[in-house]
PDB file of C-alpha atoms and ligand atoms in Angstrom:
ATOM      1  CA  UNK Q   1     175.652 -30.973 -25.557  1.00 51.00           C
ATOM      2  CA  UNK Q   2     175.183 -32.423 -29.198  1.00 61.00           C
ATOM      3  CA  UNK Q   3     173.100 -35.015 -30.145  1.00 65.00           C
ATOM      4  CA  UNK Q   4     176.118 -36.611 -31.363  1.00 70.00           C
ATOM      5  CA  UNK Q   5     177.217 -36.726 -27.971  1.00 79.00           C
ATOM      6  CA  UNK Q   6     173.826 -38.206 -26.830  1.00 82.00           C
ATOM      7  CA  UNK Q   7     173.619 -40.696 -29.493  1.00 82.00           C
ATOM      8  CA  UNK Q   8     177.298 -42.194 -27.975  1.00 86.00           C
ATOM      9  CA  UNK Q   9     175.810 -41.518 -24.438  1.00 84.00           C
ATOM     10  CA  UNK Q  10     175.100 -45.506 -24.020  1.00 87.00           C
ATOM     11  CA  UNK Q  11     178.429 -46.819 -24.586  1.00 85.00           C
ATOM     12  CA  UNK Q  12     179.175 -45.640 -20.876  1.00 85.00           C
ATOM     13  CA  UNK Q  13     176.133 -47.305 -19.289  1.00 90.00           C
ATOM     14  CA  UNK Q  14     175.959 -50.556 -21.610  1.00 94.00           C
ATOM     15  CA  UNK Q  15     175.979 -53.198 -18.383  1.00 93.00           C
ATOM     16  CA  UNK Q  16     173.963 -50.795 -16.441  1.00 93.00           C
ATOM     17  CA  UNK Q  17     171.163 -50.612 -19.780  1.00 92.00           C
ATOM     18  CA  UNK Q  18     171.132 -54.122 -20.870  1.00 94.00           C
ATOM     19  CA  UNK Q  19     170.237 -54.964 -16.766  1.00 95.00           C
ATOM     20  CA  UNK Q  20     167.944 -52.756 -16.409  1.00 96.00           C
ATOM     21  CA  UNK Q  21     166.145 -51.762 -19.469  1.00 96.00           C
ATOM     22  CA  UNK Q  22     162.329 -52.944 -20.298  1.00 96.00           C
ATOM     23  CA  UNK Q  23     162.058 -55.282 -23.196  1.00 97.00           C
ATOM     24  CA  UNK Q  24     159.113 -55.651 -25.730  1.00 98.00           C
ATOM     25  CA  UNK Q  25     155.915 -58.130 -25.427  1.00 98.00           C
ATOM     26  CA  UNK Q  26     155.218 -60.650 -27.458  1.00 98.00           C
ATOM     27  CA  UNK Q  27     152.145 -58.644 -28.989  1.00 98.00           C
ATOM     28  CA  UNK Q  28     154.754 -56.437 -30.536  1.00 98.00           C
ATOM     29  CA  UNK Q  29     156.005 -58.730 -32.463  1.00 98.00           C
ATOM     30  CA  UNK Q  30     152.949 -60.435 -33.527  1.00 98.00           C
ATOM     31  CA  UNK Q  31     151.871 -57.107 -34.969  1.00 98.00           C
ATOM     32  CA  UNK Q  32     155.153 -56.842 -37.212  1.00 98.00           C
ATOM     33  CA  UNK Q  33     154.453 -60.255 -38.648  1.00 98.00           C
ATOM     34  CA  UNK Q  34     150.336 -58.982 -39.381  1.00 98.00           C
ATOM     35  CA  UNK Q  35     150.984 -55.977 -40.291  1.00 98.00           C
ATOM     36  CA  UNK Q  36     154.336 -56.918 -42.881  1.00 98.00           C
ATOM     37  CA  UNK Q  37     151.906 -60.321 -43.854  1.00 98.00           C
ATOM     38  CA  UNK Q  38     155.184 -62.044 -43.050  1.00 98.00           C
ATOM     39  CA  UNK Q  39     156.266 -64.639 -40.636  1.00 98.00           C
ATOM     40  CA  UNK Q  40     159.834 -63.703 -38.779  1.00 98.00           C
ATOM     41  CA  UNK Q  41     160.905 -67.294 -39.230  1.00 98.00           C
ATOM     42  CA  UNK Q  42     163.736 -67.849 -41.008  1.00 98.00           C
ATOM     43  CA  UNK Q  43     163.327 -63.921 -42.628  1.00 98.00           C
ATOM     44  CA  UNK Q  44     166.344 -62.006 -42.858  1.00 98.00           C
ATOM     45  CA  UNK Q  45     166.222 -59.237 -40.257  1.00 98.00           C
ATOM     46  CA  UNK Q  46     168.351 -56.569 -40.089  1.00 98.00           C
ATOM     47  CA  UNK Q  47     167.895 -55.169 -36.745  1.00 98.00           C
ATOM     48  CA  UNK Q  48     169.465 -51.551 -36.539  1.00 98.00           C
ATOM     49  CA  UNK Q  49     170.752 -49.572 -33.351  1.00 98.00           C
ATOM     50  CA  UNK Q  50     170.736 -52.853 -31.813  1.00 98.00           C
ATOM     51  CA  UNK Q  51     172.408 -51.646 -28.824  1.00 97.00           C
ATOM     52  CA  UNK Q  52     172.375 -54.437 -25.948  1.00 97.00           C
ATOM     53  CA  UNK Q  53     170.649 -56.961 -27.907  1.00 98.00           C
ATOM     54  CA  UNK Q  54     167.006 -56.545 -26.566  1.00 98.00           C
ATOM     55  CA  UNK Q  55     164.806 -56.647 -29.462  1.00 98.00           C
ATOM     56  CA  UNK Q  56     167.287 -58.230 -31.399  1.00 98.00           C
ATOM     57  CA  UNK Q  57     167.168 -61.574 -28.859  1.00 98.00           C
ATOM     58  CA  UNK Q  58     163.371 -61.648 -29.347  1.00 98.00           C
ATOM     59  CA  UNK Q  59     164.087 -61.552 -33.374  1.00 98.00           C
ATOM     60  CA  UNK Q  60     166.088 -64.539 -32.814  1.00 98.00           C
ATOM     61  CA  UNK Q  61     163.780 -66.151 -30.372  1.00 98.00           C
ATOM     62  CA  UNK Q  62     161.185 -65.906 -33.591  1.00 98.00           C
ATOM     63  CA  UNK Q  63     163.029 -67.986 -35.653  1.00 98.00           C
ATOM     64  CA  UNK Q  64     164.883 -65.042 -37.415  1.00 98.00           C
ATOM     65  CA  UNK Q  65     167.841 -65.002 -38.898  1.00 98.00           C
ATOM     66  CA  UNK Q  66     168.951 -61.451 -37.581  1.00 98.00           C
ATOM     67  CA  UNK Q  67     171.867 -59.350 -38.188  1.00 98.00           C
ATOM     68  CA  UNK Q  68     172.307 -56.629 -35.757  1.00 98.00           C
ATOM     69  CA  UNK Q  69     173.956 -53.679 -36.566  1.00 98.00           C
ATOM     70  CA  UNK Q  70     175.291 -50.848 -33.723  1.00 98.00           C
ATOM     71  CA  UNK Q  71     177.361 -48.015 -33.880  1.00 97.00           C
ATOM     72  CA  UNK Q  72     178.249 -47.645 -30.214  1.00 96.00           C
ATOM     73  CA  UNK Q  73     181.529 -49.743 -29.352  1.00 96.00           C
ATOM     74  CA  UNK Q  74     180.131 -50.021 -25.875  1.00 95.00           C
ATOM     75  CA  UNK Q  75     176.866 -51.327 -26.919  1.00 96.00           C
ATOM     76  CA  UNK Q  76     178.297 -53.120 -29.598  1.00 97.00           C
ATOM     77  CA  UNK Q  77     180.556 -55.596 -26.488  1.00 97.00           C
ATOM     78  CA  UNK Q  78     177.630 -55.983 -24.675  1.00 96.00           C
ATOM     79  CA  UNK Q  79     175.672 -57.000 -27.115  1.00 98.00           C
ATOM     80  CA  UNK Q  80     178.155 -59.668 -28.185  1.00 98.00           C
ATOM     81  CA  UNK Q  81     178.820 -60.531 -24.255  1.00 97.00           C
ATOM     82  CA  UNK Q  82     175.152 -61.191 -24.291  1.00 97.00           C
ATOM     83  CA  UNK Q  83     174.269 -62.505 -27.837  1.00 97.00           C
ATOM     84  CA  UNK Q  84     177.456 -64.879 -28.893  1.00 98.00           C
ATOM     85  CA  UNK Q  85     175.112 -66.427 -31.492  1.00 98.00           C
ATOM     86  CA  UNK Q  86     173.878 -63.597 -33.563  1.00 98.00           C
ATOM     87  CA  UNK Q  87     176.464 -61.716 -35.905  1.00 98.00           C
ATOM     88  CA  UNK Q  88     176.495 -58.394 -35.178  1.00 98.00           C
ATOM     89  CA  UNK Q  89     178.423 -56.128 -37.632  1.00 98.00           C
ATOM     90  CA  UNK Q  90     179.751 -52.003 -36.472  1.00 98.00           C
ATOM     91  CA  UNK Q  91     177.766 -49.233 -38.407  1.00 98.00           C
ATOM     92  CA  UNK Q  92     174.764 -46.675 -38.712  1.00 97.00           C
ATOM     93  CA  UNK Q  93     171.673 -46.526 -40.073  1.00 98.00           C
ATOM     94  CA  UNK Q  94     172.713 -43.799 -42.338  1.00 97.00           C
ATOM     95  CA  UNK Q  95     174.936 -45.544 -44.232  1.00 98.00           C
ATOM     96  CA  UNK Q  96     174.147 -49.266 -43.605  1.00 98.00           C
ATOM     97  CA  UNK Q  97     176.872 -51.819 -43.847  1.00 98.00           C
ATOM     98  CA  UNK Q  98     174.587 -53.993 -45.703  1.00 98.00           C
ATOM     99  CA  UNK Q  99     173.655 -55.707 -48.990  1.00 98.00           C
ATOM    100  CA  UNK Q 100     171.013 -53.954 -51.342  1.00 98.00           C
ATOM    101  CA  UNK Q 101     167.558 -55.900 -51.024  1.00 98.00           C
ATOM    102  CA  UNK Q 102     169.384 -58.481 -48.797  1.00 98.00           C
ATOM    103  CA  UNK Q 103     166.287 -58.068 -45.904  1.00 98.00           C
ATOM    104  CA  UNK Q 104     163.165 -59.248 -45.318  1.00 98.00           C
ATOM    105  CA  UNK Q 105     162.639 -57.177 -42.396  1.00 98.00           C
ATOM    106  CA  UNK Q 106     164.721 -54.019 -40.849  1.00 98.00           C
ATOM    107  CA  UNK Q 107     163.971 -53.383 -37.684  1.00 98.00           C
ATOM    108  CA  UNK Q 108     164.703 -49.791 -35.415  1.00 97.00           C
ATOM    109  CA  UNK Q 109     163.892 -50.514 -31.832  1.00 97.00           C
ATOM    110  CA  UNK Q 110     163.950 -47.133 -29.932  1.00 95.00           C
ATOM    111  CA  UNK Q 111     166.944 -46.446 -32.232  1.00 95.00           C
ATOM    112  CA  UNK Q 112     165.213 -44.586 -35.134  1.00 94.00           C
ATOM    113  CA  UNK Q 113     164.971 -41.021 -33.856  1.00 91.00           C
ATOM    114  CA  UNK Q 114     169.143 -41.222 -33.775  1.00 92.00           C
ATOM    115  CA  UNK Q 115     169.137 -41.489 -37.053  1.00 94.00           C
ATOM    116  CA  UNK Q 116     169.041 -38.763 -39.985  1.00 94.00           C
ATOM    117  CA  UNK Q 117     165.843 -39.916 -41.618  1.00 93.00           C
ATOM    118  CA  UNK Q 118     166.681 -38.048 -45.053  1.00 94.00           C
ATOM    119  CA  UNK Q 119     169.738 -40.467 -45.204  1.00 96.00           C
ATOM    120  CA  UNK Q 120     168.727 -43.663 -43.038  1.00 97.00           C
ATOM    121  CA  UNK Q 121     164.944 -43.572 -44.652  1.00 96.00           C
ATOM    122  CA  UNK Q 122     166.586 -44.644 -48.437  1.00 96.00           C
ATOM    123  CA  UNK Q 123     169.261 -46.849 -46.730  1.00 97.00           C
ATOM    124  CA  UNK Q 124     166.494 -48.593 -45.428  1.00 98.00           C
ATOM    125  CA  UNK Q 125     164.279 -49.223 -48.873  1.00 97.00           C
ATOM    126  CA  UNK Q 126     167.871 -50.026 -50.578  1.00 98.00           C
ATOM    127  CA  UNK Q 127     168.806 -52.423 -48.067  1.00 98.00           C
ATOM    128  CA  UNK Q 128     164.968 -54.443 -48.354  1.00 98.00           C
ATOM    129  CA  UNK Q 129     164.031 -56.501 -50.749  1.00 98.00           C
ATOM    130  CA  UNK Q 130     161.061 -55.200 -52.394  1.00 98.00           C
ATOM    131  CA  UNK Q 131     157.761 -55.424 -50.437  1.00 97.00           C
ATOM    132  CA  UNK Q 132     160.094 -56.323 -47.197  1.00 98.00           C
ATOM    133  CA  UNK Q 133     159.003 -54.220 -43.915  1.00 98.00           C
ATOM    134  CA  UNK Q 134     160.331 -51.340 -42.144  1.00 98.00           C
ATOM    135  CA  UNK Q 135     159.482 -51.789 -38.849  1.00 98.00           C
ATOM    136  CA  UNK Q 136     159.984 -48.676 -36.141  1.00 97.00           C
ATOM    137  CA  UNK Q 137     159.200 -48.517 -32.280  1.00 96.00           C
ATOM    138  CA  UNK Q 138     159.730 -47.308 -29.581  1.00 95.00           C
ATOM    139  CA  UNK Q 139     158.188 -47.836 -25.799  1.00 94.00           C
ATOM    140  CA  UNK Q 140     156.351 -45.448 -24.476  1.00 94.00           C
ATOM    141  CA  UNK Q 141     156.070 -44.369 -20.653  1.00 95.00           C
ATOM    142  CA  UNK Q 142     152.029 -44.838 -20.261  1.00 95.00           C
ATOM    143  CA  UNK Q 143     150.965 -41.340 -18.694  1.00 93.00           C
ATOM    144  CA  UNK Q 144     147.494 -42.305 -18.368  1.00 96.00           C
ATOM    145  CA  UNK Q 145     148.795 -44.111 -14.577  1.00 97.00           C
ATOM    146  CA  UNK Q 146     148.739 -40.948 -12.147  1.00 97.00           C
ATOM    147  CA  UNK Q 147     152.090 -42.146 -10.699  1.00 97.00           C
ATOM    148  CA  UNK Q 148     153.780 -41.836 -14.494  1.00 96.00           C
ATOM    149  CA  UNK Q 149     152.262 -38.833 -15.730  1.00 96.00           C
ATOM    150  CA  UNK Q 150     153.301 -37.590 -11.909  1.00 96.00           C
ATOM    151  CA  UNK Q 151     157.210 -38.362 -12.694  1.00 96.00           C
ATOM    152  CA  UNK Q 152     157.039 -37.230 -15.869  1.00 94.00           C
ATOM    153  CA  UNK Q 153     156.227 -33.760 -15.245  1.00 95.00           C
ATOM    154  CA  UNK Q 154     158.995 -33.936 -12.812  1.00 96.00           C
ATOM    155  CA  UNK Q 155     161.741 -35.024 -15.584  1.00 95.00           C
ATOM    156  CA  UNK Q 156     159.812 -32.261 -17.387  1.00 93.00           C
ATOM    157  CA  UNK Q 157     160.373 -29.462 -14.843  1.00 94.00           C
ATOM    158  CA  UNK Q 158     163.834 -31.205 -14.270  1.00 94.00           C
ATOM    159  CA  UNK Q 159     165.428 -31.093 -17.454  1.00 93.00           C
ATOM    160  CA  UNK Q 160     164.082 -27.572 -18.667  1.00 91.00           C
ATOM    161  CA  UNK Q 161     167.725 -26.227 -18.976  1.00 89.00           C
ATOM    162  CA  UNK Q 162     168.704 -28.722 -21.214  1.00 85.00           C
ATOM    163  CA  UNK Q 163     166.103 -28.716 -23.296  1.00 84.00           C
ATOM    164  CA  UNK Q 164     165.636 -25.067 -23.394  1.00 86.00           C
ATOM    165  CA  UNK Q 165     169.844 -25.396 -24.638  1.00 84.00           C
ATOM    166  CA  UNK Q 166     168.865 -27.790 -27.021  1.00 78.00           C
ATOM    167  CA  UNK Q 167     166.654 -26.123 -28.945  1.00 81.00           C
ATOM    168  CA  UNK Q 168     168.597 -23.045 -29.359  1.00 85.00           C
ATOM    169  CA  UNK Q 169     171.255 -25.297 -31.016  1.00 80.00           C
ATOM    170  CA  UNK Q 170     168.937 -26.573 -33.486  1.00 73.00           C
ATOM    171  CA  UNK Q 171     167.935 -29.703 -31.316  1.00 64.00           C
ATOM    172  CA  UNK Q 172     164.283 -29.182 -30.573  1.00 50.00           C
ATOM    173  CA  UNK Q 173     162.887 -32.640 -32.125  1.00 45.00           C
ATOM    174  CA  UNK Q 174     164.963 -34.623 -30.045  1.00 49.00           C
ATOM    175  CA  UNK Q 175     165.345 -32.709 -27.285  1.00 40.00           C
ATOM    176  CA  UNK Q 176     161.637 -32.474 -26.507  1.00 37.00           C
ATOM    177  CA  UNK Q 177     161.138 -36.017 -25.411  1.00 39.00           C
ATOM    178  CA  UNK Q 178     164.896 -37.132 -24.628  1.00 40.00           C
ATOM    179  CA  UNK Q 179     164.794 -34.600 -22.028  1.00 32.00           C
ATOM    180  CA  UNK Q 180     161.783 -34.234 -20.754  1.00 30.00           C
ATOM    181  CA  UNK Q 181     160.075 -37.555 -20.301  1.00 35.00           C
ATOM    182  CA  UNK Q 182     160.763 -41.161 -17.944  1.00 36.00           C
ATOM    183  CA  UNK Q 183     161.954 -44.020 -19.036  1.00 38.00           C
ATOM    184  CA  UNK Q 184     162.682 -44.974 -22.647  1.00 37.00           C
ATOM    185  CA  UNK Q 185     160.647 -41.538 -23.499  1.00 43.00           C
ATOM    186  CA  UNK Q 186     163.844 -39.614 -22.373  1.00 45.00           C
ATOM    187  CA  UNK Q 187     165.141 -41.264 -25.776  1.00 47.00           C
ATOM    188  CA  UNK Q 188     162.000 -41.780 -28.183  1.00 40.00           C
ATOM    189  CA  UNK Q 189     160.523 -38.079 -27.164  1.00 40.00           C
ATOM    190  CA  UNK Q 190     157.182 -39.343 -26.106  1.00 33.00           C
ATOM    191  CA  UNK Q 191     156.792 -38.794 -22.474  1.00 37.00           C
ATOM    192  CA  UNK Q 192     154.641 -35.847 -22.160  1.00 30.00           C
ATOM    193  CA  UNK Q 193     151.519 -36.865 -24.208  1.00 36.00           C
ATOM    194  CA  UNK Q 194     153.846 -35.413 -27.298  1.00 38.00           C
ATOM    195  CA  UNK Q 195     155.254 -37.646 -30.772  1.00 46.00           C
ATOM    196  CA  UNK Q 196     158.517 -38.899 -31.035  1.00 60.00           C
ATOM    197  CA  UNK Q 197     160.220 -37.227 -33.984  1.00 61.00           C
ATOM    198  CA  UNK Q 198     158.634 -38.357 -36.870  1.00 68.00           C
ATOM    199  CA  UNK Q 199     158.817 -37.420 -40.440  1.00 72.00           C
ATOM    200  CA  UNK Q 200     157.194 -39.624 -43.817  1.00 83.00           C
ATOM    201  CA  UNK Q 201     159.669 -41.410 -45.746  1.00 88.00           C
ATOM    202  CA  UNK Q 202     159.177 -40.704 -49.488  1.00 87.00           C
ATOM    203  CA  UNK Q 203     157.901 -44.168 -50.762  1.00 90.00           C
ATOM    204  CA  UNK Q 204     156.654 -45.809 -47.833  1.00 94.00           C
ATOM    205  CA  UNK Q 205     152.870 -45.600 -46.423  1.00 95.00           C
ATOM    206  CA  UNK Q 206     153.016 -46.439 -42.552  1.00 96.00           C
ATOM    207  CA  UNK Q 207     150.601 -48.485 -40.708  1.00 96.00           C
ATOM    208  CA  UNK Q 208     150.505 -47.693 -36.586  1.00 95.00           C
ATOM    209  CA  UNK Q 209     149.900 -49.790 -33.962  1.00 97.00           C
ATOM    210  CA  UNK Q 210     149.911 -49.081 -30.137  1.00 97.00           C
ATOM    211  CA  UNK Q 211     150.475 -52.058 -27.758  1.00 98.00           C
ATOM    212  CA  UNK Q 212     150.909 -51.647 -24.071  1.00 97.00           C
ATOM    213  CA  UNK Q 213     152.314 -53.798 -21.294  1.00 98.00           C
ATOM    214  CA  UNK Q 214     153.822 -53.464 -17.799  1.00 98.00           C
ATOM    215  CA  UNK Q 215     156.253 -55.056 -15.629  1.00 97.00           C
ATOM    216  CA  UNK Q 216     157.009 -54.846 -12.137  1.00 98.00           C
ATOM    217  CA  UNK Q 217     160.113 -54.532 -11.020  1.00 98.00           C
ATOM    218  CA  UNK Q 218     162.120 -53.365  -7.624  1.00 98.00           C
ATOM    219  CA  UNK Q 219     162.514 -49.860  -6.753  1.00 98.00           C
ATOM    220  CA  UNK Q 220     166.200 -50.022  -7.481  1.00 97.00           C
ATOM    221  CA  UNK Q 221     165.641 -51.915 -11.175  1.00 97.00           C
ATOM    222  CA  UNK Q 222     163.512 -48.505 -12.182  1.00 97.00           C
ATOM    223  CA  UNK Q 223     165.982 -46.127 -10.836  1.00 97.00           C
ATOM    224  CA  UNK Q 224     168.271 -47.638 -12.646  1.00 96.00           C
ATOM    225  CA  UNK Q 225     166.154 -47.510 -15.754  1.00 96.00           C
ATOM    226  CA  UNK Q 226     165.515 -44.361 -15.487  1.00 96.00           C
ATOM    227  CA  UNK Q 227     169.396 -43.525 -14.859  1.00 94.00           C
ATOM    228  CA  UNK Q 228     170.129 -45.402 -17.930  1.00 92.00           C
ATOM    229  CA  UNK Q 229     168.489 -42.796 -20.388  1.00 92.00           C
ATOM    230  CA  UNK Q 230     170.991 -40.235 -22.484  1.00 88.00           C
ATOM    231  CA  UNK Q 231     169.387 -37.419 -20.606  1.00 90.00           C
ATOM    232  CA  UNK Q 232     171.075 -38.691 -17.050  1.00 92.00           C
ATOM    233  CA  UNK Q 233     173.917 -40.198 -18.796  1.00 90.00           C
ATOM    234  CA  UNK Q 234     175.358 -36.501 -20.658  1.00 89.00           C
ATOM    235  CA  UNK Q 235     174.506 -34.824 -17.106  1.00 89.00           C
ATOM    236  CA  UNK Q 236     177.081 -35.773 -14.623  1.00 87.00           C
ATOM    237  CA  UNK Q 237     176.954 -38.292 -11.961  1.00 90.00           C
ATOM    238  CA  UNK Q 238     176.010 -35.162  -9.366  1.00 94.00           C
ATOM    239  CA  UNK Q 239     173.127 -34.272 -10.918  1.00 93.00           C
ATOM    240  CA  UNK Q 240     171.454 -37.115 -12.200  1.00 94.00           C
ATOM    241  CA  UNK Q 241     171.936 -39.022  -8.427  1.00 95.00           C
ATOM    242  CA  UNK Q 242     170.647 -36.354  -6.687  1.00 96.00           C
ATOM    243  CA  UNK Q 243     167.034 -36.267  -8.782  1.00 96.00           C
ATOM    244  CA  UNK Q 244     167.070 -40.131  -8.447  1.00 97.00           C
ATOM    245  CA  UNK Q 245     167.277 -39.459  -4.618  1.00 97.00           C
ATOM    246  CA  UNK Q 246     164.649 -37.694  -4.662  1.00 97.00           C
ATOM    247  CA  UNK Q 247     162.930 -40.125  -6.551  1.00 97.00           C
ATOM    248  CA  UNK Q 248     163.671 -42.620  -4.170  1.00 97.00           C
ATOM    249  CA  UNK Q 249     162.364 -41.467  -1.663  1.00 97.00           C
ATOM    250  CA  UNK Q 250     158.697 -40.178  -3.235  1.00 97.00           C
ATOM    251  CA  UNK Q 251     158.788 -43.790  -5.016  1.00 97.00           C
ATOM    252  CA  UNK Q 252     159.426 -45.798  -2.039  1.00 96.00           C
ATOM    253  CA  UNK Q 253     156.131 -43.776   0.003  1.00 96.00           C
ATOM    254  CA  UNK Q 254     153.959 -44.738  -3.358  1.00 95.00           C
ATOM    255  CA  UNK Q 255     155.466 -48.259  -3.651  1.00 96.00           C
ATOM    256  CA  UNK Q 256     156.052 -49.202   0.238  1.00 96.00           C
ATOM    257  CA  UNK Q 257     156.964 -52.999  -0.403  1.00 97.00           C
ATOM    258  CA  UNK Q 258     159.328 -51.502  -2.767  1.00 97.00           C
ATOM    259  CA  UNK Q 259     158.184 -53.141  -6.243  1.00 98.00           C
ATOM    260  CA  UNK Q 260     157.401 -50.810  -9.508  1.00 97.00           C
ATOM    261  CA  UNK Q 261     154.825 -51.446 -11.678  1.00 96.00           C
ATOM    262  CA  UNK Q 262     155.773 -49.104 -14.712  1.00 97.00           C
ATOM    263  CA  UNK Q 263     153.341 -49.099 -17.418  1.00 97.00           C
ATOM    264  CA  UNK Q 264     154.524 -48.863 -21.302  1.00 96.00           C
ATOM    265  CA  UNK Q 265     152.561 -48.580 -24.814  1.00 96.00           C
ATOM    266  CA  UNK Q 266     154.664 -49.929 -27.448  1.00 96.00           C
ATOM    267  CA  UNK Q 267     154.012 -47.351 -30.432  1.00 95.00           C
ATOM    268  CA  UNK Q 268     155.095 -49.208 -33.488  1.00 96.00           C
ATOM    269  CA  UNK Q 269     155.130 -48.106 -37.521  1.00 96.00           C
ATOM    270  CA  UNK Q 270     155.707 -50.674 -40.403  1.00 97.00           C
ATOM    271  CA  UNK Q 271     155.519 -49.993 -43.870  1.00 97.00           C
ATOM    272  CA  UNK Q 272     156.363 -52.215 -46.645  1.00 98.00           C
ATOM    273  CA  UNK Q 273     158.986 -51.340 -49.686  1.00 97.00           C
TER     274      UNK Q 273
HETATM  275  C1  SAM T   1     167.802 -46.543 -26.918  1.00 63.95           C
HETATM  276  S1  SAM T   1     169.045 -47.568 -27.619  1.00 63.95           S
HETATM  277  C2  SAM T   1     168.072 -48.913 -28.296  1.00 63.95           C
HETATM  278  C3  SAM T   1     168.821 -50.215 -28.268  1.00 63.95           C
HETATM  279  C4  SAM T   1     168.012 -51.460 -28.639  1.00 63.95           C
HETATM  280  N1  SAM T   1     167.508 -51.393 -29.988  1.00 63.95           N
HETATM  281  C5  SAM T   1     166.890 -51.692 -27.657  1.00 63.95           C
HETATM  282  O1  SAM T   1     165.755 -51.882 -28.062  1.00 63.95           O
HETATM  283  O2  SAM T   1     167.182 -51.712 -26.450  1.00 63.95           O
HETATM  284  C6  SAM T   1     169.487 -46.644 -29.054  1.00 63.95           C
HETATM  285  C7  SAM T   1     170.659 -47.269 -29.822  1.00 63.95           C
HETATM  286  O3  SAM T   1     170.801 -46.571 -31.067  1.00 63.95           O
HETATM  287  C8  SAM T   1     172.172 -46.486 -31.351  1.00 63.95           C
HETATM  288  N2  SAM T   1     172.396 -45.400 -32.339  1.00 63.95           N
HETATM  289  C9  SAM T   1     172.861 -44.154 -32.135  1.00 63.95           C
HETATM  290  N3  SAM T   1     172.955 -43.490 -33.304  1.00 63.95           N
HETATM  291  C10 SAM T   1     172.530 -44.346 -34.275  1.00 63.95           C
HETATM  292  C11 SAM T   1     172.396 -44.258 -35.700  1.00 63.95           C
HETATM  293  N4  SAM T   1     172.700 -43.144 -36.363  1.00 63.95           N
HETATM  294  N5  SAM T   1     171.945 -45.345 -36.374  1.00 63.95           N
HETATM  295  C12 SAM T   1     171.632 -46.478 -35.702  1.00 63.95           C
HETATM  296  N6  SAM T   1     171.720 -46.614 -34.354  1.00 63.95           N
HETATM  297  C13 SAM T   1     172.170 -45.567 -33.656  1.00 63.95           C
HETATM  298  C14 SAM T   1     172.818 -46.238 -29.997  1.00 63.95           C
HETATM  299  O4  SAM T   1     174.199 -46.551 -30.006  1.00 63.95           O
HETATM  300  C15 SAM T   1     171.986 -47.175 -29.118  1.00 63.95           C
HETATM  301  O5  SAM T   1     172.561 -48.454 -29.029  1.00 63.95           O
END
């Protein structure tokens, strides 16, 4: 297993992840607009690894003039099923298929730690105009809730194979968190209490912020969440529904009117250009 092959995991799942998936709160993107000085009205924002469209709808629902860009062809038809309106153009955030200081604002929503960050980190300070805003995040499973840090040392205990394989091929940064964590953590590598992959982009000087939120959801919805991850997707049908069984069933004891309330902390970096 590559991460390549992780990265294109999505494209099989698109429906299932743009149904079931969290999205951001509002706070989020209050804090991009503080923390870049900026308003996202009418700025050019170049959302990147836009996959189903979720943070790139909120961009829109700002006032922004957004431009997503995806790699995944999957992702990429979903996205446009879901988001006629906003022009979304094929490509990575190593090379990106746009104009040199054509954005205000480049957002990576859970989509950075995909990237190569010696390549996509100068793509990104080409492609803003200078003092435009690099905005990164990713949301965080909230292990502080016993029931969380609970299923997360499942995953962790679960996907010890794979991530044991992973780092022997080199892996290790992303295969910490994809592997090991719930929820979007099983991309962004924060699950267990750890840091996504992270490394400093010559240039830019990153502020943090950490906003959290919840949402409660059926049983079913966070299965399917959970299912949704490139972890379960490169593992085969077999394996991945038998540990949501089991899930199931321990979820439906702790939530017996069968509604989820899963618990996120937005973990966002900006830095200007
Ligand atoms: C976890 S999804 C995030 C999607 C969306 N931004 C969101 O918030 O739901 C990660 C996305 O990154 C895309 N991706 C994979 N490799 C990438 C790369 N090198 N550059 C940009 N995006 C990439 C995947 O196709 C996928 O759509």
């Amino acid at each position: 297993m590559t991460t390549g092959n992780r990265a294109q995991s999505f494209n099989t799942a698109a429906p299932q992840y743009a149904a079931n998936r969290p999205s951001y709160p509002p706070a989020l993107l209050d804090a991009v607009e503080e923390l870049a000085a900026h308003p996202l009205k009418n700025a050019h924002v170049a959302d990147i690894g836009a996959g189903t469209g979720i943070a790139s709808t909120l961009l829109h629902a700002r006032g922004a003039n957004v431009t997503a860009v995806e790699p995944g062809e999957g992702m990429a038809a979903e996205f446009r099923r879901g988001n006629p309106h906003i022009p979304l153009v094929r490509g990575d955030g190593n090379a990106l298929p746009l104009a040199t200081a054509s954005a205000d604002f480049i957002t990576y929503a859970q989509a950075w730690h995909w990237t190569d960050p010696a390549k996509a980190g100068p793509e990104a300070r080409r492609v803003l105009r200078p003092g435009g805003a690099l905005a990164l995040w990713w949301n965080i499973t909230d292990s502080t809730v016993e029931w969380v840090a609970e299923q997360e040392a499942r995953l962790h205990a679960f996907f010890a194979p794979q991530r044991e394989a992973a780092k022997a091929a080199g892996e290790a940064a992303k295969a910490t968190g994809e592997a090991a964590g719930s929820t979007e953590s099983t991309e962004s590598a924060e699950s267990t209490g750890g840091v996504h992959p992270w490394s400093d982009i010559p240039g830019l000087e990153f502020a943090e912020r950490r906003i959290p939120h919840t949402r409660r959801v059926p049983l079913a919805t966070h299965l399917a969440n959970l299912g949704s991850h490139s972890a379960f997707l490169v593992l085969g049908e077999e394996k991945a529904a038998a540990f949501l069984a089991k899930e199931r069933a321990l979820l439906g004891t702790r939530f017996p009117d069968g509604w989820v309330q899963e618990s996120y902390v937005v973990h966002l970096r900006l830095a200007t250009n």
